Short mmCIF file of C-alpha atoms and ligand atoms in Angstrom, two decimals:
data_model
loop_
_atom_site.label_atom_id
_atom_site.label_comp_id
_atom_site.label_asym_id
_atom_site.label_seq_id
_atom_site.Cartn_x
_atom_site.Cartn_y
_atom_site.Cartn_z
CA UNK A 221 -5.81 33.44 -90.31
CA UNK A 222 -8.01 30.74 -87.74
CA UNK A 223 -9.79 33.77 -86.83
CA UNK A 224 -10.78 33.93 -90.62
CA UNK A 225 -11.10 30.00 -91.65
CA UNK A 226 -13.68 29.45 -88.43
CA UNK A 227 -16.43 31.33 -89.74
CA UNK A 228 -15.93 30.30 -92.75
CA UNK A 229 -16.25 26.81 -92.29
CA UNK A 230 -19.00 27.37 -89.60
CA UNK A 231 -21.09 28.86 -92.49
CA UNK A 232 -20.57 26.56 -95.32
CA UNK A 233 -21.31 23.27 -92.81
CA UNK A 234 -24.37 25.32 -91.70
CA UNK A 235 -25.54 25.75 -95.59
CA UNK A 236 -24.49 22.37 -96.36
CA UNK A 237 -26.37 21.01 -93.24
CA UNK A 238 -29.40 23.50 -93.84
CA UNK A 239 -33.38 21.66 -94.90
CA UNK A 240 -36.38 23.16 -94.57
CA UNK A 241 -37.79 20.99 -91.90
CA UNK A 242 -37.91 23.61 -89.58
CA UNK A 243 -39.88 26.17 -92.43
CA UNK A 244 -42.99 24.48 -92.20
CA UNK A 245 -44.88 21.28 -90.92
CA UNK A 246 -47.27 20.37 -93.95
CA UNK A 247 -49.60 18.02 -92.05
CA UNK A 248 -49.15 14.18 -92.53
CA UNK A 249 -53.05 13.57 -92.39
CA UNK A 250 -51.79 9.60 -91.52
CA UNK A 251 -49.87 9.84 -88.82
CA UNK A 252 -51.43 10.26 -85.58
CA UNK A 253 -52.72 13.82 -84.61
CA UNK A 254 -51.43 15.30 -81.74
CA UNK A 255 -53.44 17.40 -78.80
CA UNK A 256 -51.52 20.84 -80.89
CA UNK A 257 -51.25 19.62 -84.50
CA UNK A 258 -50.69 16.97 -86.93
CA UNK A 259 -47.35 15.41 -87.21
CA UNK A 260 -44.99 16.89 -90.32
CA UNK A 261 -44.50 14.90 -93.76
CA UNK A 262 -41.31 13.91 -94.34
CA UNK A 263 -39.75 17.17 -95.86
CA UNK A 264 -38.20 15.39 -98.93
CA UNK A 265 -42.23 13.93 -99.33
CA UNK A 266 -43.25 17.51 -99.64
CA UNK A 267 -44.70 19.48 -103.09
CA UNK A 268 -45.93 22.50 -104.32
CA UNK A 269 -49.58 20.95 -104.55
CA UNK A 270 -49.15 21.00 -100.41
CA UNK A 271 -49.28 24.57 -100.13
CA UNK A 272 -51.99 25.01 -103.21
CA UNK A 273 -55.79 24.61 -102.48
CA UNK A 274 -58.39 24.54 -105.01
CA UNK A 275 -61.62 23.51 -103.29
CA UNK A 276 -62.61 27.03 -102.60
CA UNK A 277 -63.25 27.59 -106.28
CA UNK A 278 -66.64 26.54 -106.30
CA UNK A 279 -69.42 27.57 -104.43
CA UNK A 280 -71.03 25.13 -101.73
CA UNK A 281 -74.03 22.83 -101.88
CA UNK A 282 -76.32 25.10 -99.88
CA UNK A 283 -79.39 22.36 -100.63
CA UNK A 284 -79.67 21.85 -96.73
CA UNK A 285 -81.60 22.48 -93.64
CA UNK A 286 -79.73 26.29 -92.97
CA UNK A 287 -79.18 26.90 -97.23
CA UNK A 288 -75.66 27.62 -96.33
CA UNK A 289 -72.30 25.80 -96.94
CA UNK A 290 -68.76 26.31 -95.71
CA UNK A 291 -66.15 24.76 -97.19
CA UNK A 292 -63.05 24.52 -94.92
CA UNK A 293 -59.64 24.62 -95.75
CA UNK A 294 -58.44 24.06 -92.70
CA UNK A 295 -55.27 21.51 -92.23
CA UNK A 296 -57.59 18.28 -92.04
CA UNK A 297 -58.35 19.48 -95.84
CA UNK A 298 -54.99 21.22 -96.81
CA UNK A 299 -52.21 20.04 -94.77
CA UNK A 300 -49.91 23.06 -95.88
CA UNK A 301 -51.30 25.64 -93.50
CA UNK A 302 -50.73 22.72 -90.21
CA UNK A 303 -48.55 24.54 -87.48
CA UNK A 304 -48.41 28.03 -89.57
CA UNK A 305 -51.06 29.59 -87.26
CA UNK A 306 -53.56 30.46 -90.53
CA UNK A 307 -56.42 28.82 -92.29
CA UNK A 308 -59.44 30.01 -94.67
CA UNK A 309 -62.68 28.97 -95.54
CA UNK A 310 -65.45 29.95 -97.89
CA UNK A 311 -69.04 30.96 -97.30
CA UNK A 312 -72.31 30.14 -99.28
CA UNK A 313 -75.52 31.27 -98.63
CA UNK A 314 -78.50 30.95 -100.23
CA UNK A 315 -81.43 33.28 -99.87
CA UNK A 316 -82.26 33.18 -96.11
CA UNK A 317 -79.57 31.21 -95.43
CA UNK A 318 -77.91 31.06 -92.06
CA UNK A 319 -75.14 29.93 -90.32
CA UNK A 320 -76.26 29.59 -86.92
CA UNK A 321 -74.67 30.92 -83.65
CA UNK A 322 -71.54 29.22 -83.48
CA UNK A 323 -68.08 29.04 -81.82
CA UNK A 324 -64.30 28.52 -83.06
CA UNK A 325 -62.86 27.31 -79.78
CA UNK A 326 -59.22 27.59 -81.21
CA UNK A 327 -59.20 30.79 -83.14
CA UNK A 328 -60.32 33.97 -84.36
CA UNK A 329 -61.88 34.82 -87.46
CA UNK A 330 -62.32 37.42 -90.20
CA UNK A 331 -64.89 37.52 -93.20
CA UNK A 332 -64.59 39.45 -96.06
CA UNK A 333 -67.92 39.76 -98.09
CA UNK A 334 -67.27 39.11 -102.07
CA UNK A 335 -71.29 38.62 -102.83
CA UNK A 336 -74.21 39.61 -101.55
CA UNK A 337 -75.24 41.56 -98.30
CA UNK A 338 -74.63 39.45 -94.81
CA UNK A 339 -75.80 40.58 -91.74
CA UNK A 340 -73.09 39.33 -89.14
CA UNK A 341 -72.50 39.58 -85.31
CA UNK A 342 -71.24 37.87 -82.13
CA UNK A 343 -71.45 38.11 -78.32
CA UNK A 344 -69.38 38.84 -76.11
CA UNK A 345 -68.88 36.81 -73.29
CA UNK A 346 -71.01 39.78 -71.19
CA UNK A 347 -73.74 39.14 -73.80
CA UNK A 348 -73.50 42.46 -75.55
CA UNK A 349 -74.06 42.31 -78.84
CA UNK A 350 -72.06 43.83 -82.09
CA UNK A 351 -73.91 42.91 -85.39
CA UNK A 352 -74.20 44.72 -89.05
CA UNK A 353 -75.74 44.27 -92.37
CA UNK A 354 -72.55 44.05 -94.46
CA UNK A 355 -71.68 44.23 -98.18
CA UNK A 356 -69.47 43.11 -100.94
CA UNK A 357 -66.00 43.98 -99.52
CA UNK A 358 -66.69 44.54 -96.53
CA UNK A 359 -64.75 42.79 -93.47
CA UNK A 360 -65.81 41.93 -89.75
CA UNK A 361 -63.98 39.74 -87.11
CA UNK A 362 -65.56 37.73 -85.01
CA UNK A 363 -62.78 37.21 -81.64
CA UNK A 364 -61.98 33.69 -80.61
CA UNK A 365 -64.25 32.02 -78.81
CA UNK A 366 -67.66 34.19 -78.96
CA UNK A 367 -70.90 32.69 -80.25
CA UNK A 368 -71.41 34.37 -83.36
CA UNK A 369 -73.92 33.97 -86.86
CA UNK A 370 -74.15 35.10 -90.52
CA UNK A 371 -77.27 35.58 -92.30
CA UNK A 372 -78.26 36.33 -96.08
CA UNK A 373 -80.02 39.69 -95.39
CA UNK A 374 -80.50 39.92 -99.45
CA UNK A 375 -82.50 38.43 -102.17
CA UNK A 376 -79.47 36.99 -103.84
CA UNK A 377 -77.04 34.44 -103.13
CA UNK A 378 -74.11 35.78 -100.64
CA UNK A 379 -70.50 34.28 -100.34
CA UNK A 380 -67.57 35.48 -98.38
CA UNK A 381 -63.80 34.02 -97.56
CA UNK A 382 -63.50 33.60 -93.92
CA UNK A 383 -60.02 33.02 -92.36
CA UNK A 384 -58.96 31.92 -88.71
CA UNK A 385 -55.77 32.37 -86.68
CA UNK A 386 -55.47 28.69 -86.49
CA UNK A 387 -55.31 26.11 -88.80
CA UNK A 388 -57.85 24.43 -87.45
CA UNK A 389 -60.32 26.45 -85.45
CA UNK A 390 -62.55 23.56 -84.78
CA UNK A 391 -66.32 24.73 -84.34
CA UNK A 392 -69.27 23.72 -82.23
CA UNK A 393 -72.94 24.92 -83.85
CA UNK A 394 -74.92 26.07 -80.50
CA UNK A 395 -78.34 24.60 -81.85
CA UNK A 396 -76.63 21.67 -82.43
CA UNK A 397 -74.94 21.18 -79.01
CA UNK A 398 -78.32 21.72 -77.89
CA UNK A 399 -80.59 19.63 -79.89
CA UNK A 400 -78.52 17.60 -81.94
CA UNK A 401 -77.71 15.37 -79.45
CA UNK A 402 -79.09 12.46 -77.21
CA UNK A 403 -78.84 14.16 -73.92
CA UNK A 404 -82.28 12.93 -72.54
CA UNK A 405 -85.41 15.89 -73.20
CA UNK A 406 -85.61 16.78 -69.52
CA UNK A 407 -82.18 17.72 -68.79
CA UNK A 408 -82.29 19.61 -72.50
CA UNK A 409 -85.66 21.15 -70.61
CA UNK A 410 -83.89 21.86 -67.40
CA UNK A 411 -81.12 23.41 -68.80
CA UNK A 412 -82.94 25.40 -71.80
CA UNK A 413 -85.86 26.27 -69.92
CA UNK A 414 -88.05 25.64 -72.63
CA UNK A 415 -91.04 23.23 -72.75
CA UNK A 416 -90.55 19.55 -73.60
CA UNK A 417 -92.66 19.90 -76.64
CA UNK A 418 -90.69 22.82 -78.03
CA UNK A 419 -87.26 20.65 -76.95
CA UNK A 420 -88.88 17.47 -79.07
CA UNK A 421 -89.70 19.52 -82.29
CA UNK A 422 -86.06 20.82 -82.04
CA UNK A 423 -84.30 17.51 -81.45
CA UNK A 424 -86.91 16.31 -84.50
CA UNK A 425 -85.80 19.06 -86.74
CA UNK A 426 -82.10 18.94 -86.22
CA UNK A 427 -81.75 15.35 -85.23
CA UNK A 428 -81.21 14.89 -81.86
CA UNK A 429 -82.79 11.98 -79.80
CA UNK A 430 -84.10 11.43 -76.16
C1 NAG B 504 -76.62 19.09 -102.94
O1 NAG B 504 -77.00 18.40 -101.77
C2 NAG B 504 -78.27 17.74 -101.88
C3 NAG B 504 -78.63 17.22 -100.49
O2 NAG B 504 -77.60 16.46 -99.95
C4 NAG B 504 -78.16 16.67 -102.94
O3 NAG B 504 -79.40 16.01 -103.08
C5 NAG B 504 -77.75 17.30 -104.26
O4 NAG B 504 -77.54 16.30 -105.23
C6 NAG B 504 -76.49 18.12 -104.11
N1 NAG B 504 -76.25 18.87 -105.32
C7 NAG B 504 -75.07 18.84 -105.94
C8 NAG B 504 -74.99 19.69 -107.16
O5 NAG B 504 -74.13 18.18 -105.54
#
C-alpha cells in the first residue's frame, strides 16, 4: 500500500506546489537589466497583454535620412519574448530606402518580404558576399553577427517582418560607428583611409563631430 500512497502524494504536492515561474520570464522593464536579460515580473503581476504586441500594425515613419523604419519588438518593447530566445521586428521602406550595413551582435535573423521587392545581402566574415533582389514572400537569413543591408530595389513602398534568435539582438549601423561619432577626423582618416574632407561631409551628414 506505501508503495502506492508515495506517488501519490508526491504528485498532488507537486501540482499543488506547481506556478509558472519557471514557463517564462516576461521582462520587468524596471528592475535592473542584467549582462543576459531583464529580471522576471512577478508571475502573479503577469497578463495576457504581456505576450500580445500591437505596434507592428502600422507601418513606420520612413520621413528620415535612409526612408526606412524598423520597428522593434524586441523585449525592451515587449517584455513577453525576454529569456524565450525569439523576437520580431518590422521593416519599412520607402522608395530607395535603405537600411545600411549593419550588425546584430546577439542573434541571427530572418526576413520574410510581405511588400515590395528588397534586394538583401550580408558578408561573411571572409568578405564574400551573398545578396538577392527578393519579393513578396520571399525569406533570407542573415547569420549572427555579419554586416548585412536591405534596399528598396522597387518603385513602391517595401515592408517585411524580420525576426532574431534573441530577444534582443542589439544592433550597431556600420556608417554610424564610423561617422556618427566624435572619434577625432584623423583617426576616422587613419582608420578609413579616406580623405579628411570626405570623413567631414560624412560626420556632417550623419552627425558625427571631430
Ligand atoms: C515622421 O517623421 C518626421 C521627421 O521626424 C516628422 O516630421 C513627421 O511628423 C512624422 N510623421 C508622422 C506621421 O508621424
Amino acid at each position: 500500500m506505501p508503495n502506492i500512497i508515495l506517488p501519490i502524494l508526491f504528485i498532488s504536492s507537486f501540482l499543488l506546489s506547481s506556478s509558472d515561474a519557471s514557463d517564462f520570464c516576461v521582462a520587468d522593464l524596471q528592475a535592473p537589466q542584467g549582462p543576459a536579460a531583464y529580471s522576471c515580473k512577478k508571475s502573479e503581476l503577469v497578463t495576457v497583454n504581456d505576450f500580445v504586441f500591437s505596434g507592428l500594425r502600422e507601418e513606420g515613419n520612413t520621413s528620415n535620412l535612409i526612408k526606412a523604419a524598423v520597428t522593434s519588438a524586441f523585449s525592451a518593447q515587449f517584455p513577453g519574448v525576454n529569456g524565450l530566445g525569439i523576437s520580431v521586428a518590422r521593416l519599412d521602406l520607402a522608395v530607395s530606402g535603405v537600411v545600411p550595413m549593419h550588425t546584430h551582435p546577439g542573434g541571427s535573423e530572418i526576413i520574410v518580404v510581405v511588400r515590395g521587392t528588397i534586394t538583401a545581402g550580408f558578408l561573411s566574415s571572409a568578405n564574400k558576399v551573398y545578396y538577392k533582389a527578393l519579393r513578396s514572400g520571399d525569406v533570407m537569413v542573415f547569420p549572427q553577427g555579419l554586416l548585412h543591408f536591405q534596399i528598396n530595389a522597387g518603385k513602391t513602398t517595401a515592408s517585411a517582418y524580420l525576426s532574431f534568435g534573441s530577444p534582443s539582438p542589439g544592433v550597431q549601423v556600420l556608417d554610424f560607428a564610423l561617422f556618427a561619432n566624435d572619434l577625432p577626423s584623423n583617426i576616422v582618416q587613419a582608420t578609413t583611409f579616406l580623405d579628411g574632407v570626405q570623413v567631414k561631409k560624412l560626420k556632417g551628414v550623419l552627425g558625427g563631430t571631430g
